[in-house]
Amino acid sequence: MSNPAYERLVQRHLRMHRLGHLQSIAAWDQSAFMPPKGNDARAAALAEVGGLLHEMGTAPELKTWLDEAAAEPLSDFERDSLREMRRAWDARNALPPSLVEAISLATSHCEHAWRTQRPANDWSGFLPNLKEVVRLQREMASRLSEAQGLSKYDALLDRYEPGMRSADIDRVFGDLRQWLPSLIQRVMVKQSTEAVLRPEGPFPKSAQRELGLAAMQLMGFDFEAGRLDESAHPFCGGVPEDVRMTTRYREDDCLPALMGVIHETGHGRYEQNLPREWLGLPVAEARSMGIHESQSLSFEMQLGSHPGFARQLAPLLQRHLGAQPAFEADNLHQLLTRVKPGYIRVDADEVTYPAHVILRYEIERALIEGEIECEDIPALWHAKMTELLGLSTEGNYTNGCMQDVHWSAGLFGYFPCYTLGAMYAAQWFATMRREMPDLDDRIARGDLIPVFDWLKAKVWSQGSRRSTPELVQRASGEPLNPAHFRAHLEARYL
Amino acid sequence: MSNPAYERLVQRHLRMHRLGHLQSIAAWDQSAFMPPKGNDARAAALAEVGGLLHEMGTAPELKTWLDEAAAEPLSDFERDSLREMRRAWDARNALPPSLVEAISLATSHCEHAWRTQRPANDWSGFLPNLKEVVRLQREMASRLSEAQGLSKYDALLDRYEPGMRSADIDRVFGDLRQWLPSLIQRVMVKQSTEAVLRPEGPFPKSAQRELGLAAMQLMGFDFEAGRLDESAHPFCGGVPEDVRMTTRYREDDCLPALMGVIHETGHGRYEQNLPREWLGLPVAEARSMGIHESQSLSFEMQLGSHPGFARQLAPLLQRHLGAQPAFEADNLHQLLTRVKPGYIRVDADEVTYPAHVILRYEIERALIEGEIECEDIPALWHAKMTELLGLSTEGNYTNGCMQDVHWSAGLFGYFPCYTLGAMYAAQWFATMRREMPDLDDRIARGDLIPVFDWLKAKVWSQGSRRSTPELVQRASGEPLNPAHFRAHLEARYL
C-alpha cells in the first residue's frame, strides 16, 4: 500500500458511510412511517449514532492522517478526494463543542416556540429568541471567517455553496433585481387576458400516488433503487443506493403533489447517479445545495414549464385522474406557468420566487455582517416586498418575516442556494441547446434521454470532484451567468 | 453512586440498546420496504453495526465490571438484572471468533444452496453441506457443554429456552407422544361427518389488510406504538417502543393472513408490554422463544380455536370481505379447528403440529449427541412421520426432511420451543379459568380484557426477571404440565 495515511482515511470514511446509512434510513422512517410512541426511542437512537459519527469524524488521528496523506504521492483523483475529506474535517472541527451545543439549544428553543408564535403573529415573543440565534450565528461566522479568511457571511455561505462568495451573488442577484420586477409586471399583463381552466377535484390520494409514480417513471427514476412514500414535509432522503422520496397529497388539487414529486425526482436522480466507485467518500457526495437545487429545478421548472413537456404530462393526468378540459396539454402548460405575486415563498411560481430569495439574502447578509439588527427585519421585509412584488407586509409577521423555519433553525447562508439553483438550471439547458439544437423538438416528442444523459455526464457523475464555480465552468463553458435565467423566463413567460 | 460497576454496565447496555434500535428498524425495512438494489449497502451497514455491537458486548472491561458488580450491594432486582447481563456476556464470549466465523460461513453456504436444492429434492447435494453445519454445531455444543456443565444438546437448547433441559422435554413430549396419534385419529373420525363450507374468494389484498388491522384492534395492539406491513416471510420485528409486524396475503384464501396477523399480534403485544422502566437492559427482554411462542399461540390457538372467539371474528370478516355462509360463526369455528395430517409443519393445525415438532426434536437431539449421523435422517423422518401422522416421506425430501430452514441455518435446539409454547399457552388458560370461572362466557361476549390483563401481569411485565421454569411456576402455580394441553385439545376437538 503506497499511501497508508490516505488508505486509513478511506477506511474510516467507509465505516462512517455505513453507519450513516442506518441514520438516514431511520430518519426517513421517522418522517414516513414511525408511529408517535416510537419517537423518544428513535430520537435517542439517532442521537447515539450521531454522537458516534461525530466522535469518529473528530478523532485526533484523523487530523494526523490528513496531514500525512498530503505528503503522499497521490493521484489527481486522490488529491481531490483528500481535499473533500479535509473540508469535511474542518467543518466538524472548526467550532468549539460549547458553541455547537449553545447553537443547538438556541435553535431548538427558537424553532419550537416559532411553531406557535408564527400562527399567533407574535413577533415580540419571537424576537428575543431570534436575537439569541443571530448572536450565536455571528459568533460562529466570526470564528469561521478568521479560520478561512472569508467575510463573515461568506463563511456561512461556504457551508452550503462551497466556493461561492457574496460578491458573486451580489453580481448575479444585482442583475436579476434590475429586470425582475418589470418582467413580473409584463407577465401579469399578458396572462390577465388568458382564460385558464382549473382542474376539478376531488382527486383521491391513491390515484395521485399512481400518477406520481408514472411521472417518476417518465423522469427516469430507478424504482429498484428507491421508493416514494408520504410525509408531512416532502423530502428526498435515504442513501444514494436506496433513495427515499416523500410527498404529500391534497384531495382538492392534484398539481402540488405532482410537481412536488417531479421536483424531488430531480434530487433523487442526482443521488442515484452519484459516482458509485467512490461511494462512501466525501468526494462522491452531491456538490452543494445550489447544485442539488439545480437538478430539482431542471426537472420541475426547466422541463415543467416547457410546452412540450406538458404534452407528456397531459396523458398521464388523464389516465390516472380521468379526462377533463383542464388536463388538455395547452391548458396544463398555462396552469404550470401561471404567475402571481404572493406572500409565501414556498407557494411562489418560478418568476416571483427569486424576489423572495433576494429579499432574504439582502436581510440575512446585513444581519450577519452586523449592519442591521433583528429589530430592523419587519420594516425591511415590508419595504422589499413592496418594491419587488408590490405587496405590503406591515404588521403581518405570520406571512411576512416569520414564514420560514430557516432562520429559527440557524440556516443563515442557505436561502441564496434556491435561486442559484434556478440560475444553474437555466444555464444547463442553455448549454444543452447549444450542443443539441434539436433539444426542444426532442422534449416535445417525449425524448428526455438527452437531457438526463447530459445532466448525468456533467453533474451527477462528478460528485464533489470540483468546486461549485469549477463545476459550472466545466459543464457550461462559462461562470454563472444570469443572462440564461433571464432568457429562459422571457422565452417561457412573455 | 453506590454501585459504580453495575451503573457502568447499565450505561453500556443502554448504549447498545440505542444502536440495536437502528439495527432492528433497518432489518425490518430490509424485509418490508427496501428495493432490491439497496441490499448490498444495507447488508454492509447491518454488518457494520453488528460488528460494533459485538465489539461493545465483548469488550474486556465488561467482564471486569460484571465481576466487580457481583460484589456490590445490589438490590434483588439489580441482582436479577446482573444475572441476565452475565448470561448475555457468556453467550457472546463463549465461542472463539474463529468458530463463530466458520459457523456463519457454513450456514450461509448451506442455506443458500438449500433454496434451490429443496425444490429439486436434492438430498445428496444437500447432505455434505448439512454434515459440515452439524459438525460445527457439535463443536459449539461441546464447548458450551463444558463451560456450563450441561449435556451437549441442553447447552444448545439453553440458548433459546433458558433453564429448560432435555430431561424435562422428554417428560412432556413423552407424555404427548402417548396420546397424540390416537387423539388425531379420533378427531379425524369426528370431523369426517361434519360439512364445512370453504370461504369463496378472491379476497382483495386491501380488504384483507383492513380486516387484519381490525383483528389487531380486537386483540388490543397499540397502533401508536407499532405498524402492520407486508413481507415475504411474516415476522414481528422492530423494538418494544415501536413494534413492526408483517404478514403476507393470498387472494384465494383469507384465513392464513388473518390468523397469521393474530399470531404475530401475540408476539407484538408481549414486546409492547415489556417492562418500560428497565428497557434497554437484558432483564427487560422477552424471556425465551417458548414463552414468546406461548403468547402468539395464546392469541392464535387458545383464543383462535375458542367457539366464543369465532363469534367475535365473524362480523369482522363479514364487514371487510362481504357476508357469505362460510363466515357464519359456527362454520368459521369449524374452519379454524379443522384437523388434517400433512407433510408440512408450517401448514399444520394445532393438533398435528406437535407431531412435527416431536419428530424434529428426537432427530436433532440424537444428532447433536452423536447417536446418529446426517445420513440417518431421511429413514428416521419417514419412520416417525408414518408412526405419528400415518404419512410416508420415502424419497420425498422436499416435503420431508428438507422442508425447514432451521437446520441449514444452524438453529439446533429451537424446534421444541414451538410446542413448549403451545403447552405453556394451554397452562396459562387453565390457570385463568381456575382464577376466573366465567372466563369462557366473557370471551364469548367479546370481553378479552381479562385475558390480556392476566398475560400482562404474569408474563409481559416480567421481562426476564425469572428463569423459564420459575416464570411458569409463579404464573400458574406448578411446573410445565402437559395435562393442560391435552385437556385443551380434547375439549376443543372432541
Short mmCIF file of N, CA, C and O in Angstrom, two decimals, chain B residues 153 156-157 160-161 289-290 293 345 357 364 406-407 410-420:
data_model
loop_
_atom_site.label_atom_id
_atom_site.label_comp_id
_atom_site.label_asym_id
_atom_site.label_seq_id
_atom_site.Cartn_x
_atom_site.Cartn_y
_atom_site.Cartn_z
N TYR B 153 -26.72 -31.29 23.89
CA TYR B 153 -27.96 -30.75 23.35
C TYR B 153 -28.56 -29.71 24.28
O TYR B 153 -29.06 -28.67 23.84
N LEU B 156 -27.27 -26.29 23.77
CA LEU B 156 -27.86 -25.55 22.65
C LEU B 156 -29.27 -25.09 23.01
O LEU B 156 -29.65 -23.93 22.76
N LEU B 157 -30.04 -25.99 23.60
CA LEU B 157 -31.42 -25.67 24.00
C LEU B 157 -31.47 -24.46 24.92
O LEU B 157 -32.37 -23.61 24.80
N TYR B 160 -32.08 -20.91 23.67
CA TYR B 160 -33.42 -20.45 23.27
C TYR B 160 -34.41 -20.52 24.41
O TYR B 160 -35.36 -19.75 24.46
N GLU B 161 -34.21 -21.50 25.33
CA GLU B 161 -35.16 -21.72 26.42
C GLU B 161 -34.38 -21.88 27.73
O GLU B 161 -34.14 -23.00 28.19
N MET B 289 -37.78 -18.10 23.65
CA MET B 289 -38.54 -18.41 22.45
C MET B 289 -39.86 -19.09 22.80
O MET B 289 -40.90 -18.80 22.22
N GLY B 290 -39.80 -20.03 23.74
CA GLY B 290 -41.01 -20.78 24.11
C GLY B 290 -42.05 -19.87 24.75
O GLY B 290 -43.25 -19.98 24.45
N GLU B 293 -43.54 -17.77 22.06
CA GLU B 293 -44.50 -18.55 21.28
C GLU B 293 -45.78 -18.79 22.09
O GLU B 293 -46.87 -18.89 21.52
N ARG B 345 -44.87 -28.80 8.27
CA ARG B 345 -45.03 -28.27 9.61
C ARG B 345 -45.73 -26.92 9.63
O ARG B 345 -46.69 -26.71 10.39
N VAL B 357 -43.08 -31.43 15.60
CA VAL B 357 -42.02 -30.94 16.49
C VAL B 357 -41.34 -32.09 17.23
O VAL B 357 -40.10 -32.14 17.32
N GLU B 364 -32.93 -34.22 16.13
CA GLU B 364 -31.83 -33.27 16.33
C GLU B 364 -31.09 -33.53 17.64
O GLU B 364 -29.89 -33.29 17.74
N HIS B 406 -34.38 -24.31 9.39
CA HIS B 406 -33.72 -24.25 10.70
C HIS B 406 -32.35 -24.92 10.75
O HIS B 406 -31.38 -24.34 11.23
N TRP B 407 -32.29 -26.19 10.32
CA TRP B 407 -31.01 -26.90 10.45
C TRP B 407 -29.95 -26.30 9.53
O TRP B 407 -28.80 -26.17 9.93
N GLY B 410 -28.44 -23.54 11.18
CA GLY B 410 -27.75 -23.83 12.44
C GLY B 410 -28.60 -23.64 13.68
O GLY B 410 -28.08 -23.47 14.78
N LEU B 411 -29.92 -23.67 13.52
CA LEU B 411 -30.80 -23.46 14.67
C LEU B 411 -31.16 -24.80 15.34
O LEU B 411 -32.33 -25.20 15.33
N PHE B 412 -30.21 -25.45 15.92
CA PHE B 412 -30.47 -26.69 16.66
C PHE B 412 -30.84 -26.33 18.10
O PHE B 412 -30.15 -25.53 18.73
N GLY B 413 -31.93 -26.93 18.60
CA GLY B 413 -32.41 -26.59 19.94
C GLY B 413 -33.58 -25.63 19.91
O GLY B 413 -34.11 -25.25 20.95
N TYR B 414 -33.97 -25.26 18.71
CA TYR B 414 -35.02 -24.24 18.56
C TYR B 414 -36.41 -24.88 18.41
O TYR B 414 -37.39 -24.38 18.95
N PHE B 415 -36.48 -26.01 17.67
CA PHE B 415 -37.78 -26.62 17.36
C PHE B 415 -38.67 -26.89 18.58
O PHE B 415 -39.88 -26.64 18.54
N PRO B 416 -38.12 -27.43 19.69
CA PRO B 416 -39.01 -27.77 20.81
C PRO B 416 -39.80 -26.56 21.31
O PRO B 416 -40.91 -26.73 21.83
N CYS B 417 -39.24 -25.36 21.14
CA CYS B 417 -39.89 -24.16 21.67
C CYS B 417 -41.30 -23.97 21.13
O CYS B 417 -42.17 -23.44 21.80
N TYR B 418 -41.53 -24.39 19.87
CA TYR B 418 -42.87 -24.22 19.30
C TYR B 418 -43.91 -24.95 20.14
O TYR B 418 -44.96 -24.41 20.48
N THR B 419 -43.61 -26.21 20.45
CA THR B 419 -44.61 -26.99 21.18
C THR B 419 -44.58 -26.69 22.67
O THR B 419 -45.63 -26.72 23.34
N LEU B 420 -43.41 -26.34 23.20
CA LEU B 420 -43.40 -25.84 24.58
C LEU B 420 -44.31 -24.62 24.68
O LEU B 420 -45.08 -24.48 25.63
#
